[in-house]
XYZ file of C-alpha atoms in Angstrom:
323
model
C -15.837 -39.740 18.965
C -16.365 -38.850 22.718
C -15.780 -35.352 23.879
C -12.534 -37.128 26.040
C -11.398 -38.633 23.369
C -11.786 -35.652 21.288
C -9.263 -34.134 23.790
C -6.959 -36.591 23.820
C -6.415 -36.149 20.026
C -5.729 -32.607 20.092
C -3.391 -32.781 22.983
C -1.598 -35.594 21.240
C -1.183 -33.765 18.026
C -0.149 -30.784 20.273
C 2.546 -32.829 21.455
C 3.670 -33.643 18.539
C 3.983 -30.642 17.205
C 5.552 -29.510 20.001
C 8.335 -32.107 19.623
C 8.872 -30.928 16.214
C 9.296 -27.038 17.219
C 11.945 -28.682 19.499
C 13.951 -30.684 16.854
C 17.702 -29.993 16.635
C 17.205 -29.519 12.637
C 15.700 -25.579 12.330
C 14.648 -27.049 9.132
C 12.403 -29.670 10.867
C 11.543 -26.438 12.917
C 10.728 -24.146 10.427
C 8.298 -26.545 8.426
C 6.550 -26.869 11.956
C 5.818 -23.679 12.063
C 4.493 -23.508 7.979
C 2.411 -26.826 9.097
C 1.268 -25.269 12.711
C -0.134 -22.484 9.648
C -2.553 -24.568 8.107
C -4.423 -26.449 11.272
C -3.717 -23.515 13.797
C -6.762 -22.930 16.712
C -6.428 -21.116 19.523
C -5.011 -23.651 21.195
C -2.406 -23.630 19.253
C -1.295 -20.220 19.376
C 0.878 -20.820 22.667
C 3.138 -22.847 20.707
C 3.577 -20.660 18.145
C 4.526 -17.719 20.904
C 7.018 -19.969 22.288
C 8.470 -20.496 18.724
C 9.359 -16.452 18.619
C 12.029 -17.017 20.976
C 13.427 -19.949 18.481
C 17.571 -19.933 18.337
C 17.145 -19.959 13.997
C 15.908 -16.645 12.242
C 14.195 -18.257 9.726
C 11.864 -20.190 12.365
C 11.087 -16.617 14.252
C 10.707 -15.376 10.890
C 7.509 -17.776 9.987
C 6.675 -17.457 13.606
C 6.650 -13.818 13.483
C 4.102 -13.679 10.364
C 1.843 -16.931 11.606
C 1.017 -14.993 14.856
C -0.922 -11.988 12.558
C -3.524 -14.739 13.016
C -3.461 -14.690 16.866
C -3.901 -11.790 18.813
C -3.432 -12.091 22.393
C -1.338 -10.738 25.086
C 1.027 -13.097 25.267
C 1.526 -12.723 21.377
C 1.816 -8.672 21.283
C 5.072 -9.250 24.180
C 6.470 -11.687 22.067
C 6.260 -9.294 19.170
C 7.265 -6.392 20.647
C 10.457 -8.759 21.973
C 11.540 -9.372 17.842
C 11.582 -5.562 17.333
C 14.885 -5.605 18.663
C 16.212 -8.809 17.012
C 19.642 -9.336 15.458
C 17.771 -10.276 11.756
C 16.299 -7.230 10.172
C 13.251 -9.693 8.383
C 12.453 -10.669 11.656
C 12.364 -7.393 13.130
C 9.862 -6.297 10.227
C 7.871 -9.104 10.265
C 7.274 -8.567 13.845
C 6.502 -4.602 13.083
C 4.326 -5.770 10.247
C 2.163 -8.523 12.254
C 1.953 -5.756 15.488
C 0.570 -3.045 12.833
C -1.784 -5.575 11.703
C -3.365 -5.708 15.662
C -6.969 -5.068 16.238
C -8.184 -5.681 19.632
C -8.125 -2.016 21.343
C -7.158 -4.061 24.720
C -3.154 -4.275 23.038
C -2.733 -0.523 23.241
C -2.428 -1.426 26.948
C 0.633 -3.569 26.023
C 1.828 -1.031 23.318
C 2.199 2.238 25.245
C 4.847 2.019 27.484
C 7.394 0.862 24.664
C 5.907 3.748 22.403
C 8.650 5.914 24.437
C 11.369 3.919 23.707
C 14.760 4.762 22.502
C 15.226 3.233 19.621
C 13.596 4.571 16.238
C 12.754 0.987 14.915
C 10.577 0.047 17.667
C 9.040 3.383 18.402
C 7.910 3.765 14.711
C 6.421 0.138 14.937
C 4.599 0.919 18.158
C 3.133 3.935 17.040
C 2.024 2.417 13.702
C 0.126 -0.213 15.659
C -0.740 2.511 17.825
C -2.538 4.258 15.234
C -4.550 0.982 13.802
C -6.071 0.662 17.441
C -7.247 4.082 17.755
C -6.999 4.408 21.541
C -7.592 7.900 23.577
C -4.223 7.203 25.482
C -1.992 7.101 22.262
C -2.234 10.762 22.282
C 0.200 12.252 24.710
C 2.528 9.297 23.028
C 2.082 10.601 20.032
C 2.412 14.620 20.982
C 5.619 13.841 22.645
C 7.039 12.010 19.194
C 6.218 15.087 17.222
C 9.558 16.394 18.430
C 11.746 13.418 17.533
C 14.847 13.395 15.771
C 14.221 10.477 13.777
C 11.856 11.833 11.049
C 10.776 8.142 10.749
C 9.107 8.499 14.008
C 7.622 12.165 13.545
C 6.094 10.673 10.411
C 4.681 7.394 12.621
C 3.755 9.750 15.144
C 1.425 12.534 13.035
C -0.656 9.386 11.578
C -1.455 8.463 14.739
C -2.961 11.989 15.273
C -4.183 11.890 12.109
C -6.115 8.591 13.059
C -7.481 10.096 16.786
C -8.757 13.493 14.890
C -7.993 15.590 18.559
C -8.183 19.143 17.613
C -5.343 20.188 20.352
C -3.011 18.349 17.999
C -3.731 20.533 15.019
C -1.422 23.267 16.336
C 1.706 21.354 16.258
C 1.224 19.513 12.700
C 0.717 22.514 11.157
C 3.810 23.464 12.650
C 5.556 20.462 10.984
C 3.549 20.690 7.892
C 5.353 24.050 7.085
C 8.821 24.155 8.597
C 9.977 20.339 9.220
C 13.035 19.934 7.725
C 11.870 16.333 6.190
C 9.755 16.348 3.132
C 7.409 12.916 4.025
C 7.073 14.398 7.626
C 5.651 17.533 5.299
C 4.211 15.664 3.346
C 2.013 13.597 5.954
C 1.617 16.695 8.421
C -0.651 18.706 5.128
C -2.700 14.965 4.757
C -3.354 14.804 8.384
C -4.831 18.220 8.988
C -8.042 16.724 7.255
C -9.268 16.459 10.072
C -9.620 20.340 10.842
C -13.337 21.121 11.431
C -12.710 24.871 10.514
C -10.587 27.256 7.956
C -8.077 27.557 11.099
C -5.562 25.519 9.034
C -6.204 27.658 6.026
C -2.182 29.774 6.311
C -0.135 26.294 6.829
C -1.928 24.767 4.339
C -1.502 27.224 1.659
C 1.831 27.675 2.154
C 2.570 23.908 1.976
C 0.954 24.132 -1.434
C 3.912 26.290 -2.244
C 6.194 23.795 -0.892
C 9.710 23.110 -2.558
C 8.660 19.408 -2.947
C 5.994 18.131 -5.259
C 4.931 15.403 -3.232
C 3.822 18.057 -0.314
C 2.330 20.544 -2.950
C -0.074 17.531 -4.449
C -0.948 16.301 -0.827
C -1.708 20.114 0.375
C -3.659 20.176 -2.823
C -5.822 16.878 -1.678
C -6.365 18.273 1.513
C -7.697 21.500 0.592
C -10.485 20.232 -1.316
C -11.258 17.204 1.166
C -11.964 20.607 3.590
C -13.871 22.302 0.545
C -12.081 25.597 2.040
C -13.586 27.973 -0.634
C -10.715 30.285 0.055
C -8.224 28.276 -1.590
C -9.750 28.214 -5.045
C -7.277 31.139 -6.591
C -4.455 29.027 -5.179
C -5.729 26.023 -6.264
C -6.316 27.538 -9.823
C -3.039 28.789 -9.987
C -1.764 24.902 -8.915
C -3.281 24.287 -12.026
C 0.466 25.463 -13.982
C 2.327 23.158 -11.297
C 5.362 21.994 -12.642
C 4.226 18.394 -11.994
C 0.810 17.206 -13.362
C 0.287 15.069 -10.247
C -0.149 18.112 -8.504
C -2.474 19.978 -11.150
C -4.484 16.991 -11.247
C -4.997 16.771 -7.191
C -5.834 20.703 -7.645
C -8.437 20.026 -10.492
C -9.729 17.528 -8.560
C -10.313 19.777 -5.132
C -11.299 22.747 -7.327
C -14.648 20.552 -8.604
C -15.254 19.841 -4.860
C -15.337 23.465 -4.093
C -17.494 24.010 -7.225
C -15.102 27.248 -7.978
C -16.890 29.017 -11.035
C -13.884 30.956 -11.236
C -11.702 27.678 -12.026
C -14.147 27.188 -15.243
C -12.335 28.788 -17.745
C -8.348 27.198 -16.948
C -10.346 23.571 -16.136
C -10.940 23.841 -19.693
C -7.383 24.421 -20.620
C -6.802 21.484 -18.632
C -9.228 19.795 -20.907
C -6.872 20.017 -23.577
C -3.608 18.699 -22.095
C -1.616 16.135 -23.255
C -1.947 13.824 -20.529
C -5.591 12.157 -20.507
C -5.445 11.461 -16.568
C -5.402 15.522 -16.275
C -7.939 16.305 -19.378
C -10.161 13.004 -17.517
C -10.146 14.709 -13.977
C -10.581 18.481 -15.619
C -13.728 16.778 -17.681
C -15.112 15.539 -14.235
C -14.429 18.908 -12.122
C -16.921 20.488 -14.250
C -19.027 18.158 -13.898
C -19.217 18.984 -10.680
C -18.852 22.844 -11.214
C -21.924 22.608 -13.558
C -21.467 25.704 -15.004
C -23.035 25.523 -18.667
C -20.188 27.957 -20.101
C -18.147 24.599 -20.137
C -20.549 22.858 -22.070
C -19.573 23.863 -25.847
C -16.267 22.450 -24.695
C -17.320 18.799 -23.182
C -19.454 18.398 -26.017
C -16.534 18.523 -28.322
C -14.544 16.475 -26.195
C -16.767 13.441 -26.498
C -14.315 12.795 -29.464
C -11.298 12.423 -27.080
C -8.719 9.468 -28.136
C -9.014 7.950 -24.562
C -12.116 6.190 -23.408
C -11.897 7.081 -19.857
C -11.512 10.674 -20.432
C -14.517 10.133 -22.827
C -16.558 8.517 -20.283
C -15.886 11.039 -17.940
C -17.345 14.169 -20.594
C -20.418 12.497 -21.102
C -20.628 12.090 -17.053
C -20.057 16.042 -16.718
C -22.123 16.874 -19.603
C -25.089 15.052 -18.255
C -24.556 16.655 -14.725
C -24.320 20.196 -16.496
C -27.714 19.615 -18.249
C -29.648 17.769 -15.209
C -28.455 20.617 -12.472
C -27.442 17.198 -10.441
């Protein structure tokens, strides 16, 4: 076939598709789309953009989640159009597909709506925001910190979280211990990961005293990511949290800061009920590799559950090879 004729076919079967996005039936419409799907180039991607402004919800709704496959400018307006649309699927399909971005050139197209009014589209902005990474999300980002809409607060601190600018640091940790919403908390104590210091040390200790579990595990995580050596009598005492999720994120950091002084209730922990919690206490000192624990894992190679089995024999070999 020659190259013009090669042409010819695909603008023909453009056309016809094209006709069929038209029909009066959305039915005939929305199958378009599903079929567009399947054979979908580039050069079919236009068609697909117009289909976002379709009259049926149904047809922006396939249109909505087809375009994840074509990024382009004209695609990213269109999207950022359905944020506001009367169907609530289409709206989050069109937040979903815009989170799913990952040319850094959309941020361009992003930013100026990642001021707007409305919660819905402000928290789908930012969370594509944060996927792309971009310097220029930052003031965006600041400014959302101070939101009413704990939705967007939330949006806003992963975006931070993402860019890692130390200026930020200040005003999450300011969230992390008195925002009145326990996600924005909650996300606030995961995002100061990126501290490069002990600076964070106060908010993050007191969030590991916070009135929700959720925050208390997360502070927990985040403490040992930072291997701040300061929080293991903190830590140890997290090991008697009310909620085992929590002692196990604290068992967990408390092998990462290789606390010899968390030896002795790790193997308490070694003994509880729940095998996730004697499993992570088993590989904590492993990592400790204090040989005081080893009378201990050695008797625990009986445990009833394989995993937390697996994971003695792990610590017990660390313990004896210093490694």
């Amino acid at each position: 076939m020659s190259a013009v004729n090669h042409h010819y076919q695909e603008s023909h079967e453009i056309r016809q598709f094209r006709e069929r996005l038209r029909d009066a039936d959305s039915a005939v419409r929305r199958i378009a789309v599903l079929d567009l799907i399947d054979v979908a180039g580039d050069e079919h991607a236009s068609l697909l953009v117009e289909t976002l402004k379709d009259a049926a919800a149904d047809v922006r709704l396939e249109a909505a989640r087809a375009l994840e496959a074509f990024e382009s400018p004209a695609s990213v307006i269109g999207l950022i159009g359905l944020l506001t649309d009367d169907d609530s699927k289409v709206r989050e399909a069109a937040a979903h597909t815009l989170s799913e971005l990952k040319d850094p050139a959309s941020a361009a197209i992003l930013l100026p709506h990642a001021s707007d009014e409305r919660s819905f589209v402000r928290v789908a902005v930012l969370r594509a925001l944060r996927e792309l990474r971009t310097p220029e999300s930052l003031e965006p980002a600041l400014s959302a910190l101070m939101h009413a809409d704990a939705a967007v607060r939330r949006e806003a601190i992963s975006v931070l979280g993402y860019l890692k600018q130390i200026r930020a640091l200040a005003p999450i940790m300011q969230l992390a211990t008195s925002d009145p919403d326990p996600e924005v908390r909650r996300a606030a104590s995961g995002a100061l990961g990126f501290a490069i210091d002990d600076s964070v040390l106060p908010a993050l200790l007191t969030t590991l005293h916070d009135a929700a579990w959720q925050v208390r595990e997360e502070a927990a995580t985040t403490l040992g990511k930072l291997r701040l050596a300061a929080a293991a009598d903190e830590l140890i005492k997290a090991l008697e949290d009310p909620y085992w999720q929590v002692r196990l994120r604290a068992a967990r950091s408390l092998g990462r800061l290789r606390s010899t002084a968390a030896v002795t209730p790790l193997l308490q922990t070694l003994q509880h009920e729940i095998s996730n919690l004697r499993k992570e206490a088993a590989l904590s000192l492993g990592e400790i590799r204090h040989t005081a624990a080893l009378p201990s894992l050695l008797a625990a190679e009986q445990d009833p559950d394989p995993e937390v089995r697996k994971a003695v024999r792990l610590a017990i070999e660390q313990i004896r090879s210093g490694t």
